[in-house]
Amino acid sequence: MSLVQIRKSANASARDLRRFLPTTREEMAARGWSELDVLLVSGDAYVDHPAFGAAIIGRFLEARGFRVGIIAQPDWRSTDDLLRMGVPRLFVGITAGNMDSMLNKLTAQKKVRSEDQYSPGGRTGLRPNRASIVYGNLCRQAFPGVPLVLGGIEASLRRIAHYDYWSDQVRRSVLLDAKADLLIFGMGERPVWEVADRLRRGEDIRALRDVRGTGFVMRKGEWEKIEPSRFTSDGKTVILPSYEEAARDKTAFAEMSRAFQYETNPGNGRPILQPHGAEAVYFNPPAQPLETSDMDELYDLPFARAAHFSYSEPIPAFETVKHSIVTMRGCFGGCTFCSITEHEGRVIQSRSAESVLREIRALRRMDDFRGTISDLGGPTANMYMMKCKDPEIERKCRRLSCVHPEVCENLGTDHGPLLDLMRKAREAEGVKKVFLASGIRYDLAERSPEFIEELARFHTGGQLSVAPEHSKKDVLDRMKKPGVESYERFAEQFQCASEEAGKNQFLVPYFISGHPGSTLRDMVDLALWLKKGGMRPRQVQDFIPTPMSMATCMYYTGIDPFTRKPVYTAKDMHEKRLQKALLLYWDPAHHDEAREALIKAGRGDLIGSKPHCLVPPATGKGSMPMAMKRARREQSRCGKGPRKPNEVRR
């Protein structure tokens, strides 16, 4: 939010200046504050809702007695916006926002996106590229001597040397480039509270070197004395290949990525150090996950559940989630293309049913709530309340996925708590419909026919999104996803349950093209599988190598870090488009590229008008132009005029 936006806000004095965390001196004065303890700087618009990171951290600190203000999307060409509420007493917290700023800006084809979902009106250009770095350096200018603490998903996923897809190079830790004193990684409530409390008690920021879930820079002559770990249980520091090694040698990059992954369990994760030239970045073990009581307290905070009153345009991301409820965080799936696990952790942290029902009552008080909860879930809706059967096993476990290559025998997969929550939510006063729109892990769901039955009968609005991603076992193994047979079993169960409920419902499957390990021939096989099943997917994701994911490591190095064996990856932009075109074989707009892909894959036999073919020929018998001419002749003989473009005759 810029100064111009604030000045243009209509009749701000008539608004409740205490409803939101302060963004101006006027709002500070309404609370009787002359200075802030903590200033949060965010790349997103300020929406006071628990789905937005800056808001949840701000409210969390406020509840612990800290005076917190937020500056959203400041003008990064000067320090004026940053200084409008004065110098904070304890520290400045910096986040790029709910998404990595480069992923927010550019597509898989490296084209600028037409919309920024986290900005007013979806407008682009309100945040800089590599926002964590830009904001960090700007805050250094604005607040000399004030501690800077970096956080959010961009900082979390760029905390060690990492491959940056958009510049096609290995970049060093964002902690160094942002010139921050500390970096908080993962979900930051516990670390940020400890940091704020210790600073309030007079400790120097340079003394805060033992806070779990944080990292800092070690200078020359300091880090060299650290004794490296030799065993997985010795608790000593794991020294990763240096930034220079990782940037120079792809094998070293793969080893760095592999070693890093095995230190993400809070129960047994060891400190990590990575040299960067004469300096090094040092990271303490991950913070302990929140208990259910902690989660309840977090979501009971007095969120306004609205965008700040200074905005005259809607925030698209907020419009999507405003009537949704988060029930849990974390994911034990370990999918290699996803960064949820690296940021939120593998341990599922769930709210109680009572907490969710309290939030439903808060939803009912919103003027535009009409009784429909758009989503009851989280990263994976049906992982709610699931956990290891033995806490001691969970503490010692070093598996990177609880469900791949098969569901762990120690994992509790009971859907009972979720079923109870679903029933209570839909029976709550003022609620007409409750959808589960978050991802459904179908290899877990098929273990509970009762869950599938209730999902189909009460919680699906005609379509249910699921993510089989591919059909080939080798590719699915690279993804750490279950075999396609699991999806097929779930699809059959869901269809039967829908029919029994008297509802005509469909699955909307998501697929990824261009994933490491997937060749053109693999995509041809996937297209044939789709055609055999009568599927015409619209939800197709061209693989994007996001920082720190293991699939990104495969993409950059050509090495599977788990097996240390070579893996094929489509890197050429044109080949990436060809792979995607095969998934969209049914769409005439993609026929030219699909034909090219089939010829390159040695499957020209699939071009034609026969039933087994994927796409028609470009010209001649069976081509689209010939089919259109034939249709026009038939219409003329029947005495009917040509159909309108979107007309469907019944």
XYZ file of C-alpha atoms in Angstrom:
650
model
C 0.000 0.000 0.000
C 1.651 3.232 -1.153
C 1.308 6.738 0.265
C -0.757 7.688 -2.766
C -3.272 4.929 -1.990
C -3.513 6.085 1.616
C -4.096 9.719 0.641
C -6.824 8.624 -1.750
C -8.641 6.506 0.826
C -12.088 7.978 1.187
C -13.078 9.363 4.560
C -10.559 7.229 6.484
C -11.294 9.144 9.684
C -14.848 7.786 9.655
C -13.553 4.223 9.619
C -12.592 2.095 12.587
C -8.888 2.913 12.789
C -8.351 0.247 15.429
C -9.824 -2.651 13.449
C -6.589 -3.433 11.613
C -2.952 -3.455 12.621
C -1.678 0.108 12.062
C -0.475 1.096 8.615
C -0.214 4.865 9.236
C 0.557 7.338 12.026
C -3.165 8.092 12.220
C -3.952 4.458 12.989
C -1.131 4.354 15.547
C -2.553 7.424 17.263
C -5.978 5.791 17.435
C -4.379 3.102 19.595
C -2.430 5.629 21.646
C 0.938 4.473 20.275
C 3.851 6.817 19.694
C 6.161 4.096 18.341
C 6.111 0.507 17.139
C 7.929 -2.455 18.616
C 7.876 -4.405 15.352
C 7.365 -3.232 11.785
C 6.354 -5.851 9.200
C 7.065 -5.130 5.531
C 5.151 -7.301 3.044
C 5.074 -7.736 -0.713
C 1.354 -8.557 -0.547
C -1.536 -6.191 -0.009
C -2.591 -6.087 3.645
C -5.484 -8.472 4.159
C -6.242 -9.134 7.828
C -7.065 -12.794 7.400
C -5.309 -15.950 8.676
C -4.532 -17.076 5.108
C -2.061 -14.174 4.771
C 1.350 -14.631 6.399
C 2.058 -11.072 7.478
C -1.368 -10.785 9.118
C -1.045 -14.013 11.075
C 2.453 -13.116 12.368
C 1.339 -9.569 13.167
C -1.725 -10.694 15.115
C 0.296 -13.397 16.874
C 2.822 -10.842 18.142
C 0.090 -8.349 19.008
C -1.556 -10.973 21.235
C 1.726 -11.208 23.139
C 1.842 -7.519 23.916
C 3.928 -6.204 21.039
C 2.975 -3.054 19.154
C 3.004 -4.193 15.528
C 2.499 -2.206 12.340
C 2.362 -3.310 8.698
C 3.571 -1.603 5.549
C 2.280 -3.458 2.511
C 3.783 -3.170 -0.954
C 5.920 -0.089 -0.268
C 7.378 1.969 -3.083
C 10.855 0.427 -3.361
C 12.336 3.392 -5.210
C 12.730 5.402 -1.986
C 12.545 4.958 1.777
C 9.572 7.327 2.251
C 6.901 4.635 2.591
C 8.955 2.669 5.076
C 9.460 5.663 7.358
C 5.855 6.787 7.639
C 5.357 5.153 11.070
C 8.809 5.921 12.403
C 11.615 3.640 13.522
C 10.506 0.409 15.274
C 11.998 -0.263 18.677
C 12.864 -3.963 18.292
C 13.137 -5.112 14.672
C 11.846 -4.942 11.103
C 10.326 -8.168 9.737
C 10.452 -8.613 5.961
C 8.453 -10.988 3.744
C 8.046 -11.100 -0.027
C 4.482 -12.302 0.520
C 2.525 -15.540 0.254
C 4.386 -16.518 -2.935
C 7.935 -16.361 -4.174
C 8.085 -13.013 -5.966
C 9.534 -14.502 -9.169
C 6.930 -17.271 -9.308
C 4.317 -14.598 -8.704
C 5.570 -12.631 -11.698
C 6.613 -15.165 -14.356
C 5.100 -18.313 -15.881
C 6.793 -21.613 -16.755
C 7.495 -20.128 -20.179
C 9.116 -17.135 -18.420
C 6.395 -14.787 -19.597
C 5.066 -12.009 -17.359
C 1.775 -12.953 -15.734
C -1.199 -10.753 -16.532
C -2.373 -10.594 -12.913
C -0.963 -10.427 -9.388
C -3.495 -12.246 -7.212
C -2.167 -10.614 -4.038
C -2.435 -7.003 -5.212
C -5.425 -4.631 -5.382
C -7.428 -5.262 -8.526
C -4.910 -7.940 -9.505
C -2.614 -5.190 -10.750
C 0.990 -6.085 -11.525
C 4.105 -4.045 -10.805
C 3.337 -3.325 -7.140
C 6.234 -5.426 -5.825
C 9.837 -5.712 -7.031
C 11.548 -8.757 -8.447
C 13.281 -10.725 -5.667
C 11.316 -8.736 -3.136
C 13.096 -10.126 -0.054
C 16.424 -8.792 -1.298
C 15.083 -5.424 -2.437
C 13.109 -4.810 0.759
C 16.038 -5.956 2.903
C 18.451 -3.508 1.334
C 15.859 -0.723 1.402
C 15.235 -1.306 5.119
C 18.982 -1.153 5.762
C 18.932 2.354 4.299
C 15.786 3.425 6.134
C 16.610 1.939 9.541
C 20.373 1.856 10.115
C 21.192 -0.104 13.238
C 17.729 -1.690 13.558
C 17.746 -5.528 13.398
C 16.331 -6.990 10.188
C 14.573 -10.365 10.299
C 13.739 -12.087 7.023
C 10.837 -14.538 6.755
C 8.087 -15.890 4.539
C 8.113 -18.557 1.864
C 10.582 -16.801 -0.455
C 13.185 -16.535 2.304
C 12.426 -20.053 3.537
C 12.922 -21.701 0.138
C 15.982 -19.655 -0.802
C 17.844 -19.993 2.473
C 20.720 -22.059 1.081
C 22.344 -22.045 -2.360
C 19.525 -22.702 -4.814
C 18.786 -22.936 -8.516
C 16.834 -19.970 -9.836
C 14.825 -20.950 -12.909
C 14.156 -17.422 -14.099
C 17.834 -16.426 -14.283
C 18.974 -20.000 -15.015
C 21.732 -19.899 -12.446
C 22.606 -21.035 -8.950
C 22.134 -18.163 -6.534
C 23.546 -17.854 -3.056
C 21.544 -17.747 0.163
C 19.020 -14.908 0.206
C 20.163 -14.152 3.759
C 23.419 -12.717 2.415
C 21.926 -10.739 -0.455
C 19.152 -9.234 1.695
C 21.697 -8.173 4.326
C 19.436 -9.413 7.136
C 20.536 -10.269 10.671
C 18.343 -13.351 10.977
C 16.306 -15.529 8.639
C 13.254 -17.362 9.987
C 12.379 -20.424 7.919
C 9.238 -22.511 7.952
C 6.086 -21.453 9.773
C 7.446 -18.674 11.936
C 5.281 -18.272 15.035
C 7.577 -19.946 17.568
C 10.840 -18.404 16.267
C 9.457 -14.883 15.826
C 8.030 -14.901 19.348
C 11.357 -15.977 20.842
C 13.269 -13.392 18.810
C 10.875 -10.566 19.753
C 10.791 -11.556 23.424
C 14.565 -11.793 23.781
C 15.087 -8.460 22.025
C 12.483 -6.905 24.325
C 14.449 -8.220 27.312
C 17.546 -6.440 26.075
C 19.520 -9.117 24.235
C 21.566 -8.114 21.213
C 20.437 -9.506 17.842
C 23.959 -10.907 17.398
C 23.454 -13.073 20.492
C 20.375 -14.825 19.097
C 22.186 -17.798 17.637
C 20.315 -20.665 19.246
C 16.721 -20.018 18.141
C 15.277 -23.050 16.386
C 13.945 -22.267 12.915
C 16.407 -19.425 12.318
C 19.647 -18.866 10.447
C 22.370 -16.239 10.460
C 25.661 -15.330 8.786
C 28.989 -16.447 10.229
C 32.064 -14.426 9.363
C 35.524 -15.586 8.289
C 37.520 -17.124 11.112
C 34.364 -18.208 12.955
C 32.676 -20.950 10.977
C 35.886 -22.812 10.120
C 36.154 -23.985 13.747
C 32.875 -25.925 13.643
C 33.293 -29.688 13.824
C 31.272 -31.438 11.115
C 28.794 -34.238 11.779
C 29.875 -37.794 11.050
C 26.733 -39.725 11.974
C 23.009 -39.142 11.621
C 22.451 -39.009 15.370
C 25.464 -37.155 16.730
C 23.711 -33.772 16.773
C 26.709 -31.987 15.293
C 26.569 -29.642 12.336
C 26.019 -30.907 8.784
C 28.352 -29.007 6.462
C 26.901 -28.786 2.974
C 28.952 -28.358 -0.205
C 29.805 -24.679 -0.490
C 27.899 -22.272 -2.685
C 30.872 -22.162 -5.048
C 30.965 -25.965 -5.305
C 27.210 -26.211 -5.856
C 27.345 -23.524 -8.558
C 30.303 -25.143 -10.303
C 29.532 -28.872 -9.989
C 26.053 -30.320 -10.545
C 26.948 -33.476 -8.640
C 27.812 -31.311 -5.632
C 24.477 -29.485 -6.044
C 22.622 -32.817 -6.005
C 24.501 -33.949 -2.891
C 23.738 -30.622 -1.211
C 20.023 -31.011 -1.972
C 19.924 -34.598 -0.752
C 21.751 -33.861 2.502
C 19.550 -30.864 3.206
C 16.327 -32.892 2.861
C 17.331 -35.321 5.586
C 17.594 -32.518 8.178
C 14.005 -31.278 7.960
C 12.470 -33.389 10.744
C 12.306 -31.257 13.933
C 12.795 -34.434 15.941
C 16.216 -35.295 14.575
C 17.279 -32.474 12.273
C 20.807 -31.229 12.863
C 22.235 -27.731 12.370
C 23.324 -26.950 8.813
C 26.227 -24.805 7.638
C 27.061 -23.806 4.088
C 30.171 -21.789 3.200
C 29.743 -18.857 0.828
C 33.226 -17.574 0.032
C 34.805 -16.254 3.209
C 31.447 -16.301 5.000
C 28.937 -19.039 5.770
C 25.228 -19.330 6.505
C 24.287 -21.355 9.581
C 20.821 -22.747 10.278
C 19.554 -24.178 13.529
C 17.261 -27.240 13.466
C 13.639 -26.589 12.445
C 11.217 -25.149 14.989
C 8.935 -27.575 16.792
C 5.457 -27.831 15.217
C 2.451 -26.276 16.922
C 0.166 -28.377 19.094
C -3.604 -28.360 18.537
C -4.062 -25.880 21.400
C -1.499 -23.563 19.765
C -3.278 -23.815 16.420
C -6.601 -23.031 18.081
C -5.140 -19.975 19.781
C -3.661 -18.784 16.490
C -6.931 -18.947 14.580
C -8.901 -17.423 17.458
C -6.978 -14.154 17.068
C -9.166 -11.110 16.264
C -8.712 -10.979 12.499
C -10.838 -8.433 10.676
C -11.245 -11.017 7.889
C -11.134 -8.197 5.372
C -8.761 -6.229 3.172
C -7.554 -2.983 4.729
C -10.091 -0.176 4.326
C -7.717 1.921 2.209
C -8.145 -0.378 -0.807
C -10.830 0.528 -3.316
C -10.264 -2.599 -5.422
C -10.702 -6.247 -4.378
C -7.691 -8.483 -3.697
C -8.256 -11.559 -5.946
C -6.479 -14.019 -3.620
C -8.660 -12.889 -0.722
C -11.845 -13.238 -2.763
C -10.858 -16.873 -3.321
C -10.320 -17.737 0.364
C -12.518 -15.300 2.297
C -15.191 -17.937 3.016
C -12.778 -20.855 3.424
C -11.416 -22.366 6.631
C -7.935 -23.771 7.216
C -8.135 -26.898 9.363
C -4.483 -27.997 9.306
C -0.987 -27.253 8.029
C 1.919 -29.391 6.885
C 2.149 -32.353 4.492
C 3.830 -35.736 4.826
C 3.442 -36.539 1.114
C 6.914 -35.346 0.162
C 6.052 -34.766 -3.513
C 9.293 -33.734 -5.181
C 7.737 -30.937 -7.262
C 6.108 -29.290 -4.250
C 7.637 -27.002 -1.607
C 4.877 -27.272 1.014
C 6.831 -29.823 3.016
C 10.004 -27.716 2.945
C 8.103 -24.714 4.314
C 5.251 -26.060 6.462
C 6.935 -29.293 7.548
C 6.010 -32.973 7.438
C 4.208 -33.075 10.785
C 0.480 -32.421 10.437
C -0.692 -29.652 12.776
C -4.470 -29.611 13.148
C -7.065 -27.427 14.805
C -9.779 -28.805 17.036
C -13.346 -29.126 15.768
C -14.386 -26.532 18.371
C -11.914 -24.010 16.934
C -13.253 -24.552 13.418
C -16.833 -24.101 14.623
C -15.860 -20.827 16.283
C -14.491 -19.619 12.955
C -17.705 -20.661 11.229
C -19.566 -18.411 13.655
C -17.148 -15.607 12.719
C -17.888 -16.251 9.042
C -21.607 -15.919 9.694
C -21.021 -12.361 10.884
C -19.547 -11.341 7.517
C -21.977 -9.264 5.465
C -21.441 -11.229 2.248
C -21.552 -14.739 3.726
C -24.481 -16.653 2.246
C -24.017 -19.997 3.963
C -21.401 -21.603 1.719
C -17.961 -22.521 3.060
C -15.841 -22.679 -0.076
C -13.192 -24.947 1.414
C -12.634 -26.879 4.627
C -9.047 -28.026 4.428
C -5.416 -27.122 3.997
C -2.508 -28.315 1.854
C -4.187 -31.759 1.793
C -7.694 -31.805 3.229
C -7.814 -35.469 4.252
C -4.567 -35.418 6.227
C -6.470 -33.714 9.041
C -5.412 -35.115 12.450
C -3.256 -37.821 10.843
C 0.022 -38.579 12.559
C 2.552 -41.270 13.353
C 1.201 -43.911 15.717
C 4.311 -43.630 17.907
C 5.778 -40.182 18.768
C 9.179 -41.751 19.413
C 9.238 -43.337 15.957
C 8.190 -40.024 14.443
C 11.004 -38.240 16.283
C 13.634 -40.630 14.936
C 12.226 -41.200 11.449
C 14.239 -39.972 8.469
C 11.826 -40.996 5.699
C 11.089 -38.140 3.328
C 7.549 -39.337 2.599
C 5.094 -41.214 4.802
C 3.134 -42.440 1.761
C 5.743 -43.295 -0.868
C 6.639 -45.832 -2.149
C 3.768 -47.097 0.008
C 1.836 -45.849 3.011
C 3.966 -46.355 6.119
C 2.609 -48.971 8.522
C 3.230 -46.528 11.396
C 1.075 -43.791 9.872
C -2.384 -43.376 11.340
C -4.783 -42.944 8.415
C -8.069 -42.775 10.320
C -10.522 -40.396 8.613
C -12.786 -40.451 11.682
C -11.786 -37.028 13.070
C -12.248 -35.436 9.647
C -15.646 -37.090 9.161
C -16.715 -35.773 12.559
C -15.544 -32.270 11.613
C -17.320 -32.412 8.242
C -20.606 -33.374 9.903
C -20.348 -30.693 12.562
C -19.478 -28.030 9.986
C -22.386 -28.770 7.668
C -24.799 -28.947 10.608
C -23.650 -25.602 12.047
C -26.232 -22.844 12.212
C -26.334 -20.674 9.100
C -24.338 -23.138 6.967
C -25.937 -24.431 3.787
C -22.983 -26.074 2.063
C -19.424 -27.072 2.981
C -16.991 -27.945 0.187
C -13.665 -29.744 0.427
C -11.870 -27.928 -2.359
C -8.316 -28.530 -1.107
C -6.304 -31.406 -2.491
C -7.543 -34.901 -1.681
C -4.860 -37.528 -1.243
C -6.657 -40.405 -2.974
C -4.274 -43.153 -1.791
C -5.394 -42.232 1.729
C -9.028 -41.640 0.779
C -9.483 -45.080 -0.761
C -8.776 -46.537 2.687
C -12.007 -44.966 3.957
C -15.114 -45.760 1.878
C -17.156 -43.818 4.439
C -15.123 -40.674 3.749
C -15.569 -41.038 -0.013
C -19.313 -41.583 0.463
C -19.758 -38.423 2.551
C -17.404 -36.454 0.312
C -19.523 -37.321 -2.721
C -22.892 -36.923 -1.004
C -22.371 -33.692 0.926
C -19.103 -31.933 0.129
C -18.668 -31.884 -3.654
C -20.364 -29.342 -5.863
C -20.437 -31.290 -9.119
C -16.669 -31.391 -9.582
C -13.822 -32.537 -7.347
C -10.208 -31.636 -8.062
C -7.598 -34.366 -7.627
C -4.010 -34.624 -8.837
C -2.887 -37.906 -10.406
C -0.211 -35.823 -12.247
C 0.827 -38.645 -14.650
C 0.157 -42.259 -15.609
C 3.677 -43.693 -16.021
C 5.184 -45.401 -12.983
C 8.739 -44.183 -13.608
C 7.596 -40.564 -13.757
C 5.313 -40.949 -10.729
C 8.225 -42.436 -8.775
C 10.277 -39.323 -9.590
C 7.389 -37.273 -8.242
C 6.919 -39.523 -5.176
C 3.281 -39.965 -6.171
C 1.208 -43.174 -5.954
C 0.677 -45.354 -9.006
C -2.155 -44.475 -11.347
C -3.984 -47.639 -10.218
C -4.671 -45.891 -6.914
C -6.283 -42.979 -8.753
C -8.380 -45.368 -10.850
C -9.657 -47.158 -7.744
C -10.541 -43.850 -6.109
C -12.259 -42.613 -9.275
C -14.433 -45.731 -9.377
C -15.325 -45.433 -5.681
C -16.165 -41.733 -6.051
C -18.312 -42.347 -9.123
C -20.241 -45.123 -7.377
C -20.739 -42.952 -4.294
C -21.992 -40.066 -6.460
C -24.474 -42.318 -8.244
C -25.746 -43.695 -4.942
C -26.246 -40.109 -3.772
C -28.215 -39.376 -6.948
C -25.676 -36.796 -8.092
C -24.015 -36.381 -11.487
C -20.456 -35.501 -10.444
C -17.041 -35.608 -12.025
C -13.402 -35.625 -11.041
C -11.241 -32.816 -12.394
C -7.762 -34.345 -12.615
C -4.624 -32.220 -12.571
C -1.576 -33.211 -14.618
C 1.991 -31.957 -14.964
C 3.854 -31.785 -18.249
C 7.609 -31.477 -18.553
C 8.370 -32.982 -15.133
C 11.877 -34.439 -14.720
C 11.854 -38.033 -15.928
C 9.029 -37.436 -18.407
C 9.889 -37.843 -22.098
C 7.759 -37.136 -25.143
C 7.014 -40.866 -25.381
C 5.867 -40.843 -21.752
C 3.540 -37.967 -22.547
C 2.188 -39.865 -25.561
C 1.389 -42.790 -23.267
C -0.298 -40.402 -20.845
C -2.381 -38.893 -23.665
C -3.455 -42.385 -24.767
C -4.409 -43.231 -21.184
C -6.462 -40.030 -21.002
C -8.230 -40.782 -24.269
C -8.981 -44.351 -23.204
C -10.585 -42.972 -20.046
C -12.536 -40.326 -21.956
C -10.673 -37.503 -20.181
C -9.996 -34.103 -21.682
C -7.954 -32.311 -19.013
C -8.053 -28.557 -18.727
C -6.002 -28.326 -15.525
C -2.529 -28.806 -17.000
C 0.554 -27.421 -15.258
C 3.759 -26.932 -17.203
C 6.412 -27.889 -14.626
C 8.022 -24.871 -12.944
C 11.311 -25.479 -11.098
C 10.690 -23.620 -7.848
C 13.554 -23.017 -5.401
C 14.628 -25.924 -3.169
C 12.239 -28.611 -4.444
C 13.853 -31.940 -5.267
C 12.321 -31.946 -8.748
C 14.103 -28.635 -9.339
C 17.353 -30.328 -8.367
C 16.631 -33.018 -10.986
C 15.760 -30.379 -13.576
C 18.967 -28.418 -13.035
C 21.455 -31.239 -12.515
C 20.001 -34.069 -14.590
C 20.568 -36.254 -11.517
C 18.026 -37.895 -9.233
C 19.490 -36.924 -5.832
C 17.875 -39.943 -4.146
C 19.247 -42.619 -6.494
C 22.218 -40.552 -7.774
C 21.338 -41.772 -11.286
C 20.844 -39.652 -14.433
C 17.325 -38.438 -15.146
C 16.026 -36.978 -18.391
C 14.526 -33.498 -18.241
C 12.915 -31.349 -20.923
C 14.648 -27.977 -20.670
C 14.012 -26.505 -24.100
C 10.977 -24.205 -24.002
C 9.693 -25.608 -27.278
C 9.857 -29.192 -26.028
C 8.042 -28.112 -22.858
C 5.252 -26.742 -25.070
C 5.159 -29.996 -27.074
C 4.739 -32.044 -23.891
C 1.896 -29.818 -22.767
C 0.251 -30.013 -26.204
C 0.025 -33.803 -25.913
C -2.031 -33.432 -22.728
C -4.320 -31.069 -24.663
C -4.566 -33.458 -27.628
C -8.335 -32.833 -27.845
C -8.011 -29.066 -28.336
C -7.648 -27.927 -31.988
C -5.596 -24.951 -30.806
C -2.812 -27.396 -29.844
C -3.057 -29.830 -32.770
C -0.076 -28.461 -34.699
C 2.275 -28.864 -31.733
C 0.731 -32.220 -30.803
C 1.394 -33.511 -34.327
C 4.985 -32.313 -34.126
C 5.378 -34.013 -30.754
C 3.996 -37.302 -32.077
C 6.362 -37.282 -35.042
C 9.357 -36.526 -32.790
C 8.309 -39.350 -30.462
C 8.118 -41.771 -33.389
C 4.348 -42.100 -33.067
C 3.154 -40.607 -36.318
C 0.706 -43.535 -36.461
C -1.401 -41.650 -33.927
C -2.069 -38.837 -36.420
C -5.207 -39.561 -38.407
C -8.955 -40.026 -38.295
C -9.088 -43.592 -36.993
C -10.471 -44.267 -33.502
C -7.053 -44.988 -31.992
C -5.528 -41.707 -33.208
C -4.904 -38.732 -30.947
C -5.068 -35.852 -33.437
C -6.369 -35.449 -36.997
C -4.008 -34.798 -39.914
C -3.230 -31.208 -40.829
C -4.704 -31.489 -44.329
C -6.617 -33.900 -46.501
C -8.994 -36.656 -45.499
C -9.887 -36.564 -41.822
C -8.404 -33.105 -41.195
C -10.280 -30.462 -39.252
C -10.921 -28.259 -42.336
C -12.392 -31.258 -44.213
C -14.552 -32.184 -41.223
C -15.867 -28.626 -41.013
C -16.729 -28.608 -44.741
C -18.517 -31.957 -44.394
C -20.519 -30.661 -41.413
C -21.595 -27.588 -43.363
C -22.769 -29.773 -46.288
C -24.801 -31.963 -43.927
C -26.394 -28.911 -42.309
C -27.273 -27.533 -45.733
C -28.931 -30.824 -46.800
C -30.978 -30.860 -43.604
C -32.150 -27.319 -44.248
C -30.501 -26.012 -41.109
C -28.337 -22.956 -40.900
C -24.807 -23.090 -39.496
C -24.569 -23.368 -35.755
C -23.431 -20.474 -33.678
C -19.942 -20.990 -32.223
C -21.114 -22.006 -28.733
C -24.468 -23.554 -29.663
C -25.117 -27.129 -28.521
C -28.039 -28.956 -30.201
C -29.881 -31.451 -28.018
